[in-house]
Amino acid sequence: SRGVNWQTIVFISGMMVMVKGLADAGFFRWLCLVVARTVRYRNAPILVSFMFLSGLLSMFISSITVMLFMAAVTIELARLLGFDPVPVVIGEVFASNVGGSATMSGDPPNVIVGTTLGYTFTDFVTNVGPIALLGLLLSVLFFYLIFKRSLAAAEQKNTGAEAVQYPEPRDAIASMRSFVCHSGILALVVVLIVTQAQSGLSIASAGAVAAVLTLLAGGRNAVRILRDIDWRTLLFLIGLFICVSGLEETGVLGLLAGRIGEASGGSLMAVVAIILWGSAFVSAIVDNIPFIAAMLPVVSALGQTVGFSQQPMVWALVLGTDIGGNGTPIGASANVVGTAVCAREGYPIGWGRYLKYAMPPMMMVMILCTVMLSLKY
């Protein structure tokens, strides 16, 4: 059990509690509708703005939660405005994974990396943030150029229809008091996460603060909030940490590190490329949480046995794992959630269509990561 990363468990569980409180207060639907109204319910601007919103939210909140609400609101607007929601939802999935790679709190793999190796929010933002931002801009540009004509055509076709009654953002708010309270908790937790390096507060403490304040604000709903937490995922993570610890104890991961060191021929850039692209393709097939948990000890062993600097290998692992997860519908949890919401609402996304839309921008962003890491290291 000593292999269990309790900081990660506490932080993720605390954020789950906070997100449940925000959802009950109508925060996410309100925010989506505010953005849609700001761009005057135009199809192409909705694509661009929702992708940026997904990327921004995923820097601080689980991409699973982000996609759960982004996909639902996107489909609601698609039916209202007459456009195909599938390209927009896939664009949001892509943006959430890329945006989530920019910060320590963005994706569960990043939380595992930060808490295991002692990196802070600032370390992630300064080293991975600029690359993730460029990747987000590149992916938004790609989706806009590819789908702007079809979205514009749907908008033109819908122009002659009857007057549309657009949903009002305020209608998403069940209780203004609850909305203000939970929004304030989110703002406080974001400040605690961002200032982690300066305050010395652990990421687990930020998650604990989020959970306690949310439960206090929930009052009589506190028990229901706790009941609705995804306890199965937390138990899975605990079991995963124990399993990876067993692989480390028996020398399996050390053996893998030695093989990678031999294949690199003693070149740091070769090792970075192997980790970056290997992580990307494996994460497109296997969920990125177990993969990064298994690879972290390998990276640490590489630094000790071959004598390479650890940081470039760590950042290559983070970028490859988070961005490579975009490659297939099962590569990351956000992909599974986004496609499941679409299927439930009558817009099934097959593997062929998903790969057609997501694989080209994934390759483009991966090439960008390779160039940026080469220039930096």
Coordinates of C-alpha atoms in Angstrom, one line a residue:
S1 CA 0.0 0.0 0.0
R2 CA 3.0 2.3 0.3
G3 CA 2.8 2.7 -3.5
V4 CA -0.6 4.5 -3.3
N5 CA -0.3 8.2 -4.2
W6 CA -2.7 9.5 -1.5
Q7 CA -2.2 13.1 -2.6
T8 CA -3.7 12.3 -6.0
I9 CA -6.6 10.4 -4.4
V10 CA -7.4 13.2 -2.0
F11 CA -7.2 15.9 -4.7
I12 CA -9.3 14.1 -7.3
S13 CA -12.0 13.2 -4.7
G14 CA -12.1 16.8 -3.5
M15 CA -12.5 18.1 -7.0
M16 CA -15.2 15.6 -7.7
V17 CA -17.2 16.9 -4.7
M18 CA -16.7 20.6 -5.8
V19 CA -17.7 19.8 -9.4
K20 CA -20.8 18.1 -8.2
G21 CA -21.8 21.2 -6.2
L22 CA -21.1 23.4 -9.2
A23 CA -23.2 21.2 -11.5
D24 CA -26.2 21.2 -9.0
A25 CA -25.9 25.0 -8.9
G26 CA -26.2 25.2 -12.8
F27 CA -22.7 26.8 -13.2
F28 CA -21.6 24.8 -16.2
R29 CA -24.8 25.2 -18.3
W30 CA -24.9 28.9 -17.4
L31 CA -21.4 29.4 -18.5
C32 CA -21.9 27.6 -21.9
L33 CA -25.1 29.7 -22.6
V34 CA -23.3 32.9 -21.7
V35 CA -20.6 32.1 -24.2
A36 CA -23.2 31.1 -26.9
R37 CA -25.1 34.3 -26.3
T38 CA -21.9 36.4 -26.5
V39 CA -21.2 35.0 -30.0
R40 CA -24.9 35.6 -30.9
Y41 CA -25.7 31.9 -31.4
R42 CA -23.6 31.8 -34.6
N43 CA -22.5 28.3 -35.6
A44 CA -18.9 28.7 -36.5
P45 CA -18.2 31.1 -33.6
I46 CA -19.8 28.6 -31.2
L47 CA -17.3 25.9 -32.4
V48 CA -14.3 28.2 -31.8
S49 CA -15.6 29.6 -28.5
F50 CA -16.7 26.3 -27.1
M51 CA -13.3 24.7 -28.0
F52 CA -11.5 27.5 -26.2
L53 CA -13.9 27.2 -23.2
S54 CA -13.3 23.4 -23.0
G55 CA -9.5 24.0 -23.1
L56 CA -9.7 26.7 -20.4
L57 CA -12.0 24.8 -18.0
S58 CA -9.9 21.6 -18.4
M59 CA -6.9 23.4 -17.0
F60 CA -8.5 23.4 -13.6
I61 CA -11.5 20.9 -13.7
S62 CA -11.5 17.3 -14.8
S63 CA -12.0 17.0 -18.5
I64 CA -14.6 14.3 -17.8
T65 CA -16.9 16.8 -16.1
V66 CA -16.1 19.5 -18.7
M67 CA -17.2 17.2 -21.6
L68 CA -20.3 15.9 -19.7
F69 CA -21.8 19.4 -19.7
M70 CA -20.2 20.8 -22.9
A71 CA -21.5 17.9 -25.0
A72 CA -25.0 18.2 -23.5
V73 CA -25.3 22.0 -24.2
T74 CA -23.7 21.6 -27.6
I75 CA -26.4 19.1 -28.7
E76 CA -29.1 21.3 -27.2
L77 CA -27.9 24.2 -29.3
A78 CA -27.4 22.0 -32.4
R79 CA -31.0 21.0 -32.4
L80 CA -32.0 24.6 -31.9
L81 CA -29.7 26.0 -34.6
G82 CA -29.8 23.1 -37.0
F83 CA -26.1 22.1 -37.2
D84 CA -24.4 18.7 -36.8
P85 CA -23.0 18.6 -33.2
V86 CA -20.6 15.8 -33.8
P87 CA -17.6 17.9 -35.2
V88 CA -18.1 20.4 -32.5
V89 CA -18.2 17.8 -29.7
I90 CA -15.0 16.1 -31.1
G91 CA -13.4 19.5 -31.3
E92 CA -14.3 20.1 -27.6
V93 CA -12.9 16.7 -26.7
F94 CA -9.7 17.5 -28.5
A95 CA -9.4 21.0 -26.8
S96 CA -10.1 19.6 -23.3
N97 CA -7.3 17.1 -23.6
V98 CA -4.8 19.6 -25.0
G99 CA -5.8 22.3 -22.5
G100 CA -5.6 19.8 -19.7
S101 CA -2.0 19.1 -20.5
A102 CA -1.0 22.7 -19.6
T103 CA -1.4 22.5 -15.8
M104 CA -0.9 20.1 -13.0
S105 CA -4.6 20.1 -12.1
G106 CA -5.7 19.7 -15.7
D107 CA -5.8 15.9 -16.1
P108 CA -5.5 13.0 -13.7
P109 CA -2.1 12.0 -15.3
N110 CA -0.7 15.4 -14.6
V111 CA -1.8 15.2 -11.0
I112 CA 0.0 11.8 -10.7
V113 CA 3.1 13.3 -12.2
G114 CA 3.1 16.4 -10.0
T115 CA 2.5 14.6 -6.7
T116 CA 4.9 11.8 -7.5
L117 CA 7.8 13.9 -8.6
G118 CA 7.1 17.0 -6.5
Y119 CA 6.4 19.4 -9.3
T120 CA 4.2 22.4 -8.8
F121 CA 1.5 24.2 -10.8
T122 CA 4.1 26.7 -11.8
D123 CA 6.5 24.0 -13.1
F124 CA 3.8 22.7 -15.4
V125 CA 2.7 26.1 -16.7
T126 CA 6.2 27.3 -17.5
N127 CA 7.4 24.1 -19.1
V128 CA 4.3 22.6 -20.7
G129 CA 1.9 25.6 -20.8
P130 CA 3.4 27.4 -23.9
I131 CA 3.4 24.2 -25.9
A132 CA -0.1 23.3 -24.9
L133 CA -1.3 26.8 -25.7
L134 CA 0.2 26.7 -29.2
G135 CA -1.3 23.2 -29.6
L136 CA -4.7 24.5 -28.6
L137 CA -4.5 27.4 -31.1
L138 CA -3.4 25.0 -33.9
S139 CA -6.3 22.6 -33.2
V140 CA -8.9 25.3 -33.0
L141 CA -7.6 26.7 -36.4
F142 CA -7.8 23.2 -37.9
F143 CA -11.4 22.5 -36.8
Y144 CA -12.5 26.0 -37.9
L145 CA -11.0 25.7 -41.4
I146 CA -12.4 22.2 -41.9
F147 CA -15.9 22.7 -40.6
K148 CA -16.7 26.4 -41.2
R149 CA -18.4 25.8 -44.5
S150 CA -20.7 23.1 -43.3
L151 CA -21.6 25.1 -40.2
A152 CA -22.2 28.3 -42.3
A153 CA -24.4 26.3 -44.6
A154 CA -26.5 24.9 -41.7
E155 CA -26.8 28.5 -40.4
Q156 CA -27.9 29.8 -43.8
K157 CA -30.5 27.0 -44.1
N158 CA -31.8 27.7 -40.6
T159 CA -32.2 31.5 -41.3
G160 CA -35.5 31.1 -43.1
A161 CA -37.0 29.0 -40.3
E162 CA -39.4 30.3 -37.7
A163 CA -38.1 32.7 -35.0
V164 CA -35.9 30.7 -32.6
Q165 CA -36.4 31.1 -28.9
Y166 CA -32.9 31.1 -27.5
P167 CA -32.3 29.7 -24.0
E168 CA -31.5 32.3 -21.4
P169 CA -28.4 31.7 -19.2
R170 CA -30.2 32.8 -16.0
D171 CA -32.7 29.9 -16.5
A172 CA -29.8 27.5 -15.8
I173 CA -29.5 28.8 -12.3
A174 CA -31.7 27.0 -9.8
S175 CA -30.7 29.1 -6.8
M176 CA -28.8 32.4 -7.0
R177 CA -27.5 31.9 -3.4
S178 CA -26.1 28.4 -4.2
F179 CA -24.7 29.6 -7.6
V180 CA -22.8 32.5 -6.0
C181 CA -21.5 30.3 -3.1
H182 CA -20.2 27.5 -5.3
S183 CA -18.7 29.9 -7.9
G184 CA -16.8 31.6 -5.0
I185 CA -15.5 28.2 -3.9
L186 CA -14.3 27.5 -7.4
A187 CA -12.5 30.8 -7.6
L188 CA -10.8 30.2 -4.2
V189 CA -9.7 26.7 -5.2
V190 CA -8.2 28.0 -8.5
V191 CA -6.3 30.6 -6.5
L192 CA -5.0 27.9 -4.1
I193 CA -3.9 25.8 -7.0
V194 CA -2.2 28.6 -9.0
T195 CA -0.3 29.9 -6.0
Q196 CA 0.8 26.5 -4.8
A197 CA 4.5 27.2 -5.3
Q198 CA 4.3 30.4 -3.4
S199 CA 2.1 29.3 -0.5
G200 CA 3.7 25.8 -0.1
L201 CA 0.2 24.4 0.1
S202 CA 0.0 20.8 -1.3
I203 CA -2.4 20.0 -4.1
A204 CA -4.1 17.5 -1.7
S205 CA -4.9 20.4 0.7
A206 CA -6.5 22.4 -2.2
G207 CA -8.7 19.3 -2.9
A208 CA -9.6 19.0 0.8
V209 CA -10.6 22.7 1.0
A210 CA -12.8 22.3 -2.1
A211 CA -14.6 19.3 -0.6
V212 CA -15.1 20.7 2.9
L213 CA -16.4 24.1 1.6
T214 CA -18.7 22.4 -1.0
L215 CA -20.2 20.1 1.6
L216 CA -20.8 23.0 4.0
A217 CA -22.4 25.0 1.3
G218 CA -24.5 22.1 0.3
G219 CA -26.2 21.8 3.7
R220 CA -28.8 19.2 3.6
N221 CA -27.6 18.1 0.1
A222 CA -24.2 17.2 1.4
V223 CA -25.0 13.5 1.9
R224 CA -26.4 13.3 -1.7
I225 CA -23.3 15.0 -3.1
L226 CA -21.1 12.4 -1.4
R227 CA -23.3 9.5 -2.6
D228 CA -23.0 10.7 -6.2
I229 CA -19.2 10.8 -6.2
D230 CA -17.6 8.3 -8.6
W231 CA -16.2 6.0 -5.9
R232 CA -15.4 3.3 -8.4
T233 CA -12.9 5.5 -10.1
L234 CA -11.1 6.3 -6.9
L235 CA -11.0 2.6 -5.9
F236 CA -9.6 1.8 -9.4
L237 CA -6.8 4.4 -8.9
I238 CA -5.9 2.9 -5.5
G239 CA -5.7 -0.6 -7.0
L240 CA -3.7 0.8 -10.0
F241 CA -1.1 2.4 -7.8
I242 CA -0.7 -0.9 -5.9
C243 CA -0.3 -2.8 -9.1
V244 CA 2.3 -0.4 -10.5
S245 CA 4.2 -0.6 -7.2
G246 CA 4.3 -4.4 -7.7
L247 CA 5.8 -4.0 -11.1
E248 CA 8.4 -1.6 -9.7
E249 CA 9.3 -3.9 -6.8
T250 CA 9.8 -6.9 -9.1
G251 CA 12.1 -5.0 -11.5
V252 CA 9.8 -5.1 -14.6
L253 CA 9.8 -1.3 -15.0
G254 CA 13.5 -1.1 -14.5
L255 CA 14.0 -3.6 -17.2
L256 CA 11.8 -1.5 -19.6
A257 CA 13.9 1.6 -18.7
G258 CA 17.0 -0.3 -19.7
R259 CA 15.6 -1.3 -23.0
I260 CA 14.6 2.3 -23.8
G261 CA 18.1 3.5 -22.9
E262 CA 19.7 0.9 -25.2
A263 CA 17.4 1.9 -28.1
S264 CA 18.2 5.6 -27.7
G265 CA 21.9 5.0 -28.3
G266 CA 22.8 7.4 -25.5
S267 CA 21.0 10.4 -27.1
L268 CA 18.6 12.4 -24.9
M269 CA 16.7 13.7 -27.9
A270 CA 16.1 10.1 -29.1
V271 CA 14.8 9.1 -25.6
V272 CA 12.5 12.2 -25.6
A273 CA 11.2 11.3 -29.0
I274 CA 10.6 7.6 -28.0
I275 CA 8.8 8.6 -24.9
L276 CA 6.7 11.3 -26.6
W277 CA 5.6 9.3 -29.6
G278 CA 5.4 6.0 -27.8
S279 CA 3.2 7.6 -25.1
A280 CA 1.0 9.1 -27.7
F281 CA 0.3 5.9 -29.6
V282 CA -0.1 3.7 -26.5
S283 CA -2.4 6.3 -24.9
A284 CA -4.6 6.3 -28.0
I285 CA -5.3 2.6 -27.3
V286 CA -5.0 2.4 -23.5
D287 CA -6.5 4.9 -21.1
N288 CA -3.8 7.3 -20.2
I289 CA -4.1 7.1 -16.4
P290 CA -2.8 3.5 -16.0
F291 CA -0.2 4.2 -18.7
I292 CA 1.4 7.2 -17.0
A293 CA 1.3 5.5 -13.6
A294 CA 3.3 2.7 -15.1
M295 CA 5.7 4.9 -17.0
L296 CA 6.7 7.3 -14.3
P297 CA 9.0 4.8 -12.5
V298 CA 10.5 4.0 -15.9
V299 CA 11.4 7.7 -16.5
S300 CA 12.9 8.0 -13.0
A301 CA 15.0 4.8 -13.7
L302 CA 16.1 6.2 -17.0
G303 CA 17.4 9.4 -15.3
Q304 CA 19.4 7.3 -12.8
T305 CA 20.8 4.6 -15.0
V306 CA 21.5 6.5 -18.2
G307 CA 22.3 9.8 -16.6
F308 CA 19.8 11.9 -18.6
S309 CA 18.1 15.0 -17.2
Q310 CA 14.6 14.0 -15.9
Q311 CA 12.6 17.1 -16.8
P312 CA 12.6 16.7 -20.7
M313 CA 11.6 13.1 -20.4
V314 CA 8.8 14.0 -17.9
W315 CA 7.4 16.8 -20.1
A316 CA 7.5 14.5 -23.1
L317 CA 5.6 11.8 -21.2
V318 CA 3.0 14.4 -20.1
L319 CA 2.5 15.8 -23.6
G320 CA 2.5 12.4 -25.3
T321 CA 0.0 10.9 -22.8
D322 CA -2.4 13.8 -22.7
I323 CA -2.4 14.7 -26.4
G324 CA -2.0 11.2 -27.7
G325 CA -5.2 10.3 -25.9
N326 CA -7.1 12.3 -28.6
G327 CA -6.3 9.7 -31.2
T328 CA -9.2 7.3 -30.7
P329 CA -12.6 7.3 -29.0
I330 CA -11.2 5.3 -26.0
G331 CA -7.8 7.1 -25.7
A332 CA -8.9 9.3 -22.8
S333 CA -11.9 9.6 -20.4
A334 CA -13.1 12.8 -22.0
N335 CA -13.4 11.0 -25.4
V336 CA -15.5 8.2 -23.8
V337 CA -17.8 10.7 -22.1
G338 CA -18.2 13.0 -25.2
T339 CA -19.0 10.1 -27.6
A340 CA -21.3 8.5 -25.0
V341 CA -23.4 11.7 -24.6
C342 CA -23.7 12.0 -28.4
A343 CA -24.8 8.3 -28.7
R344 CA -27.3 8.7 -25.9
E345 CA -28.8 11.8 -27.7
G346 CA -29.1 10.1 -31.1
Y347 CA -25.7 11.1 -32.6
P348 CA -23.5 8.0 -32.6
I349 CA -19.9 8.5 -33.5
G350 CA -18.2 5.5 -35.1
W351 CA -14.5 4.9 -35.0
G352 CA -14.1 5.8 -38.7
R353 CA -15.6 9.2 -38.3
Y354 CA -13.8 9.9 -35.0
L355 CA -10.4 9.0 -36.5
K356 CA -11.1 11.1 -39.6
Y357 CA -11.7 14.2 -37.5
A358 CA -9.3 13.7 -34.6
M359 CA -6.2 11.9 -36.0
P360 CA -4.9 14.6 -38.4
P361 CA -4.9 17.4 -35.7
M362 CA -3.4 14.9 -33.2
M363 CA -0.5 14.3 -35.5
M364 CA -0.1 18.0 -36.2
V365 CA 0.0 18.9 -32.5
M366 CA 2.4 16.0 -31.8
I367 CA 4.8 17.3 -34.5
L368 CA 4.6 20.7 -32.9
C369 CA 5.5 19.2 -29.5
T370 CA 8.5 17.4 -31.0
V371 CA 9.8 20.6 -32.5
M372 CA 9.2 22.6 -29.4
L373 CA 10.9 20.1 -27.1
S374 CA 13.8 19.8 -29.6
L375 CA 14.3 23.6 -29.5
K376 CA 14.1 23.7 -25.7
Y377 CA 16.3 20.8 -24.8

